[in-house]
Amino acid sequence: MPKLDESRHFLPVNIAVITVSDTRTAADDKSGNVLDKMIKEDGHHIASRSIIKDDLPDLVDALNKLINDANIDVVITTGGTGVTGRDTTPEAIKAVMEKEIEGFGELFRWISYAKIGTSTMQSRAIGGVAKGTYLFALPGSPSACKDGWGEILRSQLDNRHRPCNLVELMPRLQEHLPS
């Protein structure tokens, strides 16, 4: 069973949180607030927080800016992962990522299935890597954010998590990338 190796020193990572929504504001961004709170409680840093309209070119531009920022280790989006015409977060992630982390979306839907049954098929949660930055897209509900962070990302972004974690791979993410 996975566990924390308490003999290892915790290494906080810098995380950007993007809420993707045509209607949310800072005053009513419940999902962004859930992520912000959980990330900070777990000892990581919120390096950037924003709300972006569900518009593919705008979202790709915002992702590229964060990916090119050496101070950002991880970008987590919430919202825009459904199947309606305005839901473009997975397409934006795919447009910038170099490698997909298929297991993230699969694991998210497996966890979600236990709570919402077959409705989980409507989630297009996705994970990937771009220029050494991890990218994770979560659905826009507070519950989905709690599941995504609490059940997956909390442990994978903790360098003490055994048998392995994403943090220890960070120094090697840019190997073999064109200069």
mmCIF file of N, CA and C in Angstrom, residues 39-158:
data_model
loop_
_atom_site.group_PDB
_atom_site.id
_atom_site.type_symbol
_atom_site.label_atom_id
_atom_site.label_comp_id
_atom_site.label_asym_id
_atom_site.label_seq_id
_atom_site.Cartn_x
_atom_site.Cartn_y
_atom_site.Cartn_z
ATOM 1 N N ILE A 39 -4.563 23.078 -1.419
ATOM 2 C CA ILE A 39 -3.163 23.169 -1.847
ATOM 3 C C ILE A 39 -2.322 23.829 -0.759
ATOM 4 N N LYS A 40 -2.810 24.941 -0.220
ATOM 5 C CA LYS A 40 -2.076 25.647 0.838
ATOM 6 C C LYS A 40 -1.998 24.813 2.112
ATOM 7 N N GLU A 41 -3.103 24.171 2.481
ATOM 8 C CA GLU A 41 -3.099 23.336 3.683
ATOM 9 C C GLU A 41 -2.072 22.208 3.593
ATOM 10 N N ASP A 42 -1.822 21.740 2.379
ATOM 11 C CA ASP A 42 -0.854 20.663 2.184
ATOM 12 C C ASP A 42 0.571 21.176 2.031
ATOM 13 N N GLY A 43 0.780 22.482 2.183
ATOM 14 C CA GLY A 43 2.124 23.041 2.223
ATOM 15 C C GLY A 43 2.700 23.524 0.912
ATOM 16 N N HIS A 44 1.902 23.509 -0.145
ATOM 17 C CA HIS A 44 2.374 23.994 -1.443
ATOM 18 C C HIS A 44 2.090 25.486 -1.599
ATOM 19 N N HIS A 45 2.615 26.069 -2.652
ATOM 20 C CA HIS A 45 2.467 27.503 -2.902
ATOM 21 C C HIS A 45 1.527 27.749 -4.084
ATOM 22 N N ILE A 46 0.598 28.684 -3.922
ATOM 23 C CA ILE A 46 -0.208 29.151 -5.054
ATOM 24 C C ILE A 46 0.606 30.258 -5.713
ATOM 25 N N ALA A 47 1.164 29.958 -6.867
ATOM 26 C CA ALA A 47 2.024 30.907 -7.575
ATOM 27 C C ALA A 47 1.223 31.830 -8.481
ATOM 28 N N SER A 48 0.013 31.394 -8.842
ATOM 29 C CA SER A 48 -0.851 32.185 -9.716
ATOM 30 C C SER A 48 -2.268 31.653 -9.561
ATOM 31 N N ARG A 49 -3.212 32.572 -9.634
ATOM 32 C CA ARG A 49 -4.626 32.183 -9.601
ATOM 33 C C ARG A 49 -5.387 33.114 -10.512
ATOM 34 N N SER A 50 -6.204 32.531 -11.404
ATOM 35 C CA SER A 50 -6.944 33.361 -12.353
ATOM 36 C C SER A 50 -8.255 32.687 -12.754
ATOM 37 N N ILE A 51 -9.118 33.502 -13.330
ATOM 38 C CA ILE A 51 -10.363 33.026 -13.932
ATOM 39 C C ILE A 51 -10.289 33.408 -15.405
ATOM 40 N N ILE A 52 -10.440 32.415 -16.267
ATOM 41 C CA ILE A 52 -10.345 32.613 -17.713
ATOM 42 C C ILE A 52 -11.669 32.170 -18.335
ATOM 43 N N LYS A 53 -12.173 32.951 -19.262
ATOM 44 C CA LYS A 53 -13.387 32.555 -19.994
ATOM 45 C C LYS A 53 -13.113 31.265 -20.757
ATOM 46 N N ASP A 54 -14.148 30.471 -20.954
ATOM 47 C CA ASP A 54 -14.028 29.207 -21.681
ATOM 48 C C ASP A 54 -13.939 29.500 -23.173
ATOM 49 N N ASP A 55 -12.771 30.001 -23.562
ATOM 50 C CA ASP A 55 -12.493 30.359 -24.950
ATOM 51 C C ASP A 55 -11.148 29.735 -25.309
ATOM 52 N N LEU A 56 -11.126 28.859 -26.284
ATOM 53 C CA LEU A 56 -9.939 28.072 -26.593
ATOM 54 C C LEU A 56 -8.680 28.912 -26.805
ATOM 55 N N PRO A 57 -8.686 29.925 -27.673
ATOM 56 C CA PRO A 57 -7.449 30.699 -27.861
ATOM 57 C C PRO A 57 -6.979 31.406 -26.585
ATOM 58 N N ASP A 58 -7.905 31.939 -25.804
ATOM 59 C CA ASP A 58 -7.526 32.610 -24.549
ATOM 60 C C ASP A 58 -6.928 31.626 -23.548
ATOM 61 N N LEU A 59 -7.511 30.446 -23.481
ATOM 62 C CA LEU A 59 -7.022 29.446 -22.537
ATOM 63 C C LEU A 59 -5.650 28.910 -22.968
ATOM 64 N N VAL A 60 -5.472 28.672 -24.250
ATOM 65 C CA VAL A 60 -4.159 28.226 -24.756
ATOM 66 C C VAL A 60 -3.106 29.289 -24.459
ATOM 67 N N ASP A 61 -3.448 30.548 -24.669
ATOM 68 C CA ASP A 61 -2.514 31.639 -24.381
ATOM 69 C C ASP A 61 -2.143 31.673 -22.900
ATOM 70 N N ALA A 62 -3.135 31.548 -22.029
ATOM 71 C CA ALA A 62 -2.878 31.556 -20.582
ATOM 72 C C ALA A 62 -2.011 30.365 -20.176
ATOM 73 N N LEU A 63 -2.297 29.192 -20.734
ATOM 74 C CA LEU A 63 -1.489 28.014 -20.422
ATOM 75 C C LEU A 63 -0.048 28.194 -20.880
ATOM 76 N N ASN A 64 0.139 28.706 -22.083
ATOM 77 C CA ASN A 64 1.494 28.922 -22.590
ATOM 78 C C ASN A 64 2.286 29.885 -21.714
ATOM 79 N N LYS A 65 1.646 30.929 -21.241
ATOM 80 C CA LYS A 65 2.337 31.876 -20.356
ATOM 81 C C LYS A 65 2.792 31.192 -19.073
ATOM 82 N N LEU A 66 1.935 30.360 -18.513
ATOM 83 C CA LEU A 66 2.285 29.667 -17.273
ATOM 84 C C LEU A 66 3.352 28.602 -17.511
ATOM 85 N N ILE A 67 3.249 27.887 -18.616
ATOM 86 C CA ILE A 67 4.235 26.860 -18.955
ATOM 87 C C ILE A 67 5.614 27.478 -19.145
ATOM 88 N N ASN A 68 5.667 28.667 -19.679
ATOM 89 C CA ASN A 68 6.942 29.340 -19.938
ATOM 90 C C ASN A 68 7.472 30.106 -18.727
ATOM 91 N N ASP A 69 6.736 30.079 -17.628
ATOM 92 C CA ASP A 69 7.161 30.729 -16.391
ATOM 93 C C ASP A 69 7.947 29.717 -15.560
ATOM 94 N N ALA A 70 9.224 29.960 -15.378
ATOM 95 C CA ALA A 70 10.093 29.029 -14.642
ATOM 96 C C ALA A 70 9.674 28.858 -13.185
ATOM 97 N N ASN A 71 8.839 29.745 -12.673
ATOM 98 C CA ASN A 71 8.396 29.657 -11.275
ATOM 99 C C ASN A 71 7.157 28.785 -11.091
ATOM 100 N N ILE A 72 6.615 28.243 -12.182
ATOM 101 C CA ILE A 72 5.411 27.413 -12.109
ATOM 102 C C ILE A 72 5.803 25.953 -12.349
ATOM 103 N N ASP A 73 5.468 25.089 -11.401
ATOM 104 C CA ASP A 73 5.735 23.657 -11.536
ATOM 105 C C ASP A 73 4.528 22.888 -12.052
ATOM 106 N N VAL A 74 3.334 23.353 -11.667
ATOM 107 C CA VAL A 74 2.097 22.631 -11.947
ATOM 108 C C VAL A 74 1.003 23.640 -12.265
ATOM 109 N N VAL A 75 0.166 23.314 -13.267
ATOM 110 C CA VAL A 75 -1.031 24.103 -13.550
ATOM 111 C C VAL A 75 -2.224 23.180 -13.362
ATOM 112 N N ILE A 76 -3.165 23.621 -12.533
ATOM 113 C CA ILE A 76 -4.405 22.877 -12.337
ATOM 114 C C ILE A 76 -5.550 23.767 -12.779
ATOM 115 N N THR A 77 -6.356 23.250 -13.698
ATOM 116 C CA THR A 77 -7.545 23.985 -14.111
ATOM 117 C C THR A 77 -8.775 23.309 -13.516
ATOM 118 N N THR A 78 -9.805 24.102 -13.317
ATOM 119 C CA THR A 78 -11.088 23.573 -12.888
ATOM 120 C C THR A 78 -12.156 24.177 -13.793
ATOM 121 N N GLY A 79 -12.951 23.312 -14.402
ATOM 122 C CA GLY A 79 -14.014 23.763 -15.296
ATOM 123 C C GLY A 79 -13.677 23.546 -16.760
ATOM 124 N N GLY A 80 -14.733 23.515 -17.566
ATOM 125 C CA GLY A 80 -14.565 23.400 -19.007
ATOM 126 C C GLY A 80 -14.224 22.009 -19.506
ATOM 127 N N THR A 81 -14.473 20.980 -18.671
ATOM 128 C CA THR A 81 -14.110 19.621 -19.075
ATOM 129 C C THR A 81 -15.302 18.778 -19.519
ATOM 130 N N GLY A 82 -16.470 19.383 -19.602
ATOM 131 C CA GLY A 82 -17.662 18.634 -20.002
ATOM 132 C C GLY A 82 -17.725 18.427 -21.506
ATOM 133 N N VAL A 83 -18.908 18.132 -22.000
ATOM 134 C CA VAL A 83 -19.068 17.799 -23.421
ATOM 135 C C VAL A 83 -19.852 18.850 -24.214
ATOM 136 N N THR A 84 -20.178 19.979 -23.588
ATOM 137 C CA THR A 84 -20.922 20.997 -24.327
ATOM 138 C C THR A 84 -19.994 21.769 -25.264
ATOM 139 N N GLY A 85 -20.583 22.540 -26.123
ATOM 140 C CA GLY A 85 -19.810 23.297 -27.101
ATOM 141 C C GLY A 85 -18.847 24.297 -26.497
ATOM 142 N N ARG A 86 -19.137 24.813 -25.310
ATOM 143 C CA ARG A 86 -18.258 25.801 -24.668
ATOM 144 C C ARG A 86 -17.147 25.167 -23.838
ATOM 145 N N ASP A 87 -17.186 23.859 -23.655
ATOM 146 C CA ASP A 87 -16.186 23.173 -22.838
ATOM 147 C C ASP A 87 -14.949 22.870 -23.676
ATOM 148 N N THR A 88 -13.887 23.654 -23.470
ATOM 149 C CA THR A 88 -12.699 23.522 -24.318
ATOM 150 C C THR A 88 -11.395 23.281 -23.550
ATOM 151 N N THR A 89 -11.488 23.040 -22.251
ATOM 152 C CA THR A 89 -10.258 22.872 -21.474
ATOM 153 C C THR A 89 -9.411 21.691 -21.956
ATOM 154 N N PRO A 90 -9.987 20.501 -22.190
ATOM 155 C CA PRO A 90 -9.139 19.405 -22.673
ATOM 156 C C PRO A 90 -8.462 19.727 -24.012
ATOM 157 N N GLU A 91 -9.164 20.422 -24.881
ATOM 158 C CA GLU A 91 -8.567 20.792 -26.172
ATOM 159 C C GLU A 91 -7.403 21.762 -25.975
ATOM 160 N N ALA A 92 -7.542 22.686 -25.029
ATOM 161 C CA ALA A 92 -6.454 23.630 -24.737
ATOM 162 C C ALA A 92 -5.248 22.894 -24.156
ATOM 163 N N ILE A 93 -5.495 21.985 -23.231
ATOM 164 C CA ILE A 93 -4.405 21.204 -22.637
ATOM 165 C C ILE A 93 -3.705 20.399 -23.732
ATOM 166 N N LYS A 94 -4.480 19.744 -24.579
ATOM 167 C CA LYS A 94 -3.894 18.937 -25.656
ATOM 168 C C LYS A 94 -3.095 19.783 -26.636
ATOM 169 N N ALA A 95 -3.510 21.020 -26.837
ATOM 170 C CA ALA A 95 -2.811 21.903 -27.777
ATOM 171 C C ALA A 95 -1.413 22.274 -27.293
ATOM 172 N N VAL A 96 -1.184 22.255 -25.976
ATOM 173 C CA VAL A 96 0.116 22.674 -25.446
ATOM 174 C C VAL A 96 0.950 21.525 -24.891
ATOM 175 N N MET A 97 0.340 20.400 -24.569
ATOM 176 C CA MET A 97 1.101 19.347 -23.899
ATOM 177 C C MET A 97 1.957 18.552 -24.873
ATOM 178 N N GLU A 98 3.058 18.057 -24.322
ATOM 179 C CA GLU A 98 3.970 17.209 -25.090
ATOM 180 C C GLU A 98 3.714 15.739 -24.811
ATOM 181 N N LYS A 99 3.293 15.431 -23.591
ATOM 182 C CA LYS A 99 2.978 14.056 -23.211
ATOM 183 C C LYS A 99 1.711 14.064 -22.380
ATOM 184 N N GLU A 100 0.851 13.095 -22.652
ATOM 185 C CA GLU A 100 -0.349 12.944 -21.843
ATOM 186 C C GLU A 100 -0.078 11.965 -20.706
ATOM 187 N N ILE A 101 -0.636 12.253 -19.557
ATOM 188 C CA ILE A 101 -0.603 11.330 -18.423
ATOM 189 C C ILE A 101 -1.981 10.670 -18.393
ATOM 190 N N GLU A 102 -2.146 9.619 -19.195
ATOM 191 C CA GLU A 102 -3.445 8.973 -19.349
ATOM 192 C C GLU A 102 -4.026 8.514 -18.021
ATOM 193 N N GLY A 103 -3.152 8.034 -17.141
ATOM 194 C CA GLY A 103 -3.621 7.500 -15.869
ATOM 195 C C GLY A 103 -4.359 8.508 -15.013
ATOM 196 N N PHE A 104 -4.064 9.805 -15.189
ATOM 197 C CA PHE A 104 -4.756 10.802 -14.370
ATOM 198 C C PHE A 104 -6.252 10.806 -14.662
ATOM 199 N N GLY A 105 -6.628 10.936 -15.933
ATOM 200 C CA GLY A 105 -8.048 10.949 -16.294
ATOM 201 C C GLY A 105 -8.735 9.636 -15.965
ATOM 202 N N GLU A 106 -8.022 8.529 -16.207
ATOM 203 C CA GLU A 106 -8.589 7.216 -15.905
ATOM 204 C C GLU A 106 -8.850 7.076 -14.414
ATOM 205 N N LEU A 107 -7.865 7.442 -13.608
ATOM 206 C CA LEU A 107 -8.006 7.334 -12.156
ATOM 207 C C LEU A 107 -9.081 8.285 -11.639
ATOM 208 N N PHE A 108 -9.131 9.504 -12.176
ATOM 209 C CA PHE A 108 -10.159 10.449 -11.748
ATOM 210 C C PHE A 108 -11.555 9.879 -11.998
ATOM 211 N N ARG A 109 -11.776 9.323 -13.189
ATOM 212 C CA ARG A 109 -13.100 8.779 -13.505
ATOM 213 C C ARG A 109 -13.420 7.542 -12.667
ATOM 214 N N TRP A 110 -12.412 6.742 -12.338
ATOM 215 C CA TRP A 110 -12.619 5.567 -11.492
ATOM 216 C C TRP A 110 -13.072 6.008 -10.098
ATOM 217 N N ILE A 111 -12.398 7.015 -9.545
ATOM 218 C CA ILE A 111 -12.769 7.551 -8.230
ATOM 219 C C ILE A 111 -14.165 8.166 -8.292
ATOM 220 N N SER A 112 -14.427 8.924 -9.344
ATOM 221 C CA SER A 112 -15.708 9.600 -9.510
ATOM 222 C C SER A 112 -16.854 8.600 -9.698
ATOM 223 N N TYR A 113 -16.584 7.506 -10.358
ATOM 224 C CA TYR A 113 -17.627 6.498 -10.590
ATOM 225 C C TYR A 113 -18.231 6.003 -9.279
ATOM 226 N N ALA A 114 -17.395 5.855 -8.260
ATOM 227 C CA ALA A 114 -17.885 5.385 -6.957
ATOM 228 C C ALA A 114 -18.865 6.379 -6.337
ATOM 229 N N LYS A 115 -18.813 7.629 -6.766
ATOM 230 C CA LYS A 115 -19.658 8.669 -6.176
ATOM 231 C C LYS A 115 -20.841 9.064 -7.049
ATOM 232 N N ILE A 116 -20.628 9.099 -8.376
ATOM 233 C CA ILE A 116 -21.708 9.578 -9.257
ATOM 234 C C ILE A 116 -22.091 8.577 -10.342
ATOM 235 N N GLY A 117 -21.543 7.379 -10.270
ATOM 236 C CA GLY A 117 -21.912 6.331 -11.221
ATOM 237 C C GLY A 117 -21.525 6.679 -12.648
ATOM 238 N N THR A 118 -22.369 6.263 -13.556
ATOM 239 C CA THR A 118 -22.048 6.414 -14.978
ATOM 240 C C THR A 118 -21.982 7.870 -15.441
ATOM 241 N N SER A 119 -22.456 8.803 -14.646
ATOM 242 C CA SER A 119 -22.343 10.220 -15.020
ATOM 243 C C SER A 119 -20.885 10.642 -15.171
ATOM 244 N N THR A 120 -19.971 9.862 -14.594
ATOM 245 C CA THR A 120 -18.551 10.188 -14.703
ATOM 246 C C THR A 120 -18.055 10.154 -16.146
ATOM 247 N N MET A 121 -18.771 9.457 -17.031
ATOM 248 C CA MET A 121 -18.334 9.411 -18.426
ATOM 249 C C MET A 121 -18.369 10.784 -19.089
ATOM 250 N N GLN A 122 -19.085 11.723 -18.495
ATOM 251 C CA GLN A 122 -19.147 13.070 -19.059
ATOM 252 C C GLN A 122 -17.932 13.911 -18.695
ATOM 253 N N SER A 123 -17.086 13.410 -17.805
ATOM 254 C CA SER A 123 -15.883 14.142 -17.408
ATOM 255 C C SER A 123 -14.754 13.854 -18.383
ATOM 256 N N ARG A 124 -14.119 14.913 -18.840
ATOM 257 C CA ARG A 124 -12.950 14.760 -19.707
ATOM 258 C C ARG A 124 -11.708 15.250 -18.970
ATOM 259 N N ALA A 125 -11.617 14.888 -17.686
ATOM 260 C CA ALA A 125 -10.427 15.226 -16.901
ATOM 261 C C ALA A 125 -9.209 14.675 -17.636
ATOM 262 N N ILE A 126 -8.126 15.461 -17.629
ATOM 263 C CA ILE A 126 -6.939 15.081 -18.390
ATOM 264 C C ILE A 126 -5.694 15.595 -17.676
ATOM 265 N N GLY A 127 -4.598 14.902 -17.864
ATOM 266 C CA GLY A 127 -3.318 15.332 -17.315
ATOM 267 C C GLY A 127 -2.248 15.233 -18.384
ATOM 268 N N GLY A 128 -1.206 16.042 -18.225
ATOM 269 C CA GLY A 128 -0.111 15.998 -19.186
ATOM 270 C C GLY A 128 1.093 16.776 -18.701
ATOM 271 N N VAL A 129 2.084 16.868 -19.586
ATOM 272 C CA VAL A 129 3.319 17.591 -19.309
ATOM 273 C C VAL A 129 3.620 18.474 -20.508
ATOM 274 N N ALA A 130 4.048 19.707 -20.241
ATOM 275 C CA ALA A 130 4.477 20.627 -21.295
ATOM 276 C C ALA A 130 5.676 21.424 -20.793
ATOM 277 N N LYS A 131 6.782 21.322 -21.483
ATOM 278 C CA LYS A 131 8.007 22.071 -21.147
ATOM 279 C C LYS A 131 8.375 21.957 -19.671
ATOM 280 N N GLY A 132 8.240 20.772 -19.119
ATOM 281 C CA GLY A 132 8.615 20.550 -17.735
ATOM 282 C C GLY A 132 7.575 20.948 -16.710
ATOM 283 N N THR A 133 6.383 21.334 -17.151
ATOM 284 C CA THR A 133 5.298 21.736 -16.254
ATOM 285 C C THR A 133 4.177 20.709 -16.329
ATOM 286 N N TYR A 134 3.730 20.256 -15.176
ATOM 287 C CA TYR A 134 2.580 19.351 -15.150
ATOM 288 C C TYR A 134 1.303 20.137 -15.369
ATOM 289 N N LEU A 135 0.364 19.540 -16.103
ATOM 290 C CA LEU A 135 -0.942 20.141 -16.382
ATOM 291 C C LEU A 135 -2.035 19.154 -15.981
ATOM 292 N N PHE A 136 -3.009 19.625 -15.222
ATOM 293 C CA PHE A 136 -4.125 18.780 -14.816
ATOM 294 C C PHE A 136 -5.423 19.565 -14.958
ATOM 295 N N ALA A 137 -6.389 18.977 -15.664
ATOM 296 C CA ALA A 137 -7.692 19.609 -15.850
ATOM 297 C C ALA A 137 -8.744 18.823 -15.078
ATOM 298 N N LEU A 138 -9.394 19.504 -14.143
ATOM 299 C CA LEU A 138 -10.455 18.921 -13.326
ATOM 300 C C LEU A 138 -11.800 19.524 -13.710
ATOM 301 N N PRO A 139 -12.883 18.787 -13.517
ATOM 302 C CA PRO A 139 -14.209 19.374 -13.710
ATOM 303 C C PRO A 139 -14.423 20.561 -12.766
ATOM 304 N N GLY A 140 -15.465 21.323 -13.036
ATOM 305 C CA GLY A 140 -15.683 22.575 -12.333
ATOM 306 C C GLY A 140 -16.475 22.520 -11.043
ATOM 307 N N SER A 141 -16.783 21.349 -10.530
ATOM 308 C CA SER A 141 -17.527 21.295 -9.265
ATOM 309 C C SER A 141 -16.564 21.219 -8.089
ATOM 310 N N PRO A 142 -16.956 21.791 -6.951
ATOM 311 C CA PRO A 142 -16.112 21.674 -5.756
ATOM 312 C C PRO A 142 -15.819 20.217 -5.391
ATOM 313 N N SER A 143 -16.808 19.341 -5.545
ATOM 314 C CA SER A 143 -16.620 17.927 -5.235
ATOM 315 C C SER A 143 -15.549 17.303 -6.125
ATOM 316 N N ALA A 144 -15.567 17.632 -7.405
ATOM 317 C CA ALA A 144 -14.556 17.105 -8.331
ATOM 318 C C ALA A 144 -13.168 17.615 -7.953
ATOM 319 N N CYS A 145 -13.085 18.857 -7.522
ATOM 320 C CA CYS A 145 -11.798 19.414 -7.093
ATOM 321 C C CYS A 145 -11.294 18.721 -5.836
ATOM 322 N N LYS A 146 -12.207 18.449 -4.896
ATOM 323 C CA LYS A 146 -11.824 17.723 -3.681
ATOM 324 C C LYS A 146 -11.310 16.328 -4.034
ATOM 325 N N ASP A 147 -12.004 15.650 -4.949
ATOM 326 C CA ASP A 147 -11.582 14.313 -5.362
ATOM 327 C C ASP A 147 -10.247 14.354 -6.101
ATOM 328 N N GLY A 148 -10.125 15.256 -7.046
ATOM 329 C CA GLY A 148 -8.900 15.330 -7.838
ATOM 330 C C GLY A 148 -7.682 15.657 -7.006
ATOM 331 N N TRP A 149 -7.827 16.636 -6.102
ATOM 332 C CA TRP A 149 -6.690 16.975 -5.244
ATOM 333 C C TRP A 149 -6.522 15.929 -4.146
ATOM 334 N N GLY A 150 -7.581 15.680 -3.397
ATOM 335 C CA GLY A 150 -7.487 14.831 -2.222
ATOM 336 C C GLY A 150 -7.189 13.373 -2.505
ATOM 337 N N GLU A 151 -7.658 12.865 -3.620
ATOM 338 C CA GLU A 151 -7.496 11.437 -3.926
ATOM 339 C C GLU A 151 -6.326 11.140 -4.869
ATOM 340 N N ILE A 152 -5.846 12.150 -5.616
ATOM 341 C CA ILE A 152 -4.788 11.886 -6.601
ATOM 342 C C ILE A 152 -3.608 12.834 -6.431
ATOM 343 N N LEU A 153 -3.851 14.114 -6.645
ATOM 344 C CA LEU A 153 -2.744 15.069 -6.738
ATOM 345 C C LEU A 153 -2.046 15.299 -5.407
ATOM 346 N N ARG A 154 -2.764 15.257 -4.315
ATOM 347 C CA ARG A 154 -2.138 15.449 -2.995
ATOM 348 C C ARG A 154 -0.966 14.483 -2.822
ATOM 349 N N SER A 155 -1.158 13.234 -3.124
ATOM 350 C CA SER A 155 -0.079 12.261 -2.933
ATOM 351 C C SER A 155 0.953 12.324 -4.054
ATOM 352 N N GLN A 156 0.525 12.505 -5.278
ATOM 353 C CA GLN A 156 1.474 12.511 -6.389
ATOM 354 C C GLN A 156 2.333 13.776 -6.429
ATOM 355 N N LEU A 157 1.896 14.843 -5.787
ATOM 356 C CA LEU A 157 2.707 16.059 -5.717
ATOM 357 C C LEU A 157 3.405 16.193 -4.361
ATOM 358 N N ASP A 158 3.507 15.094 -3.654
ATOM 359 C CA ASP A 158 4.239 15.038 -2.384
ATOM 360 C C ASP A 158 5.449 14.132 -2.600
#
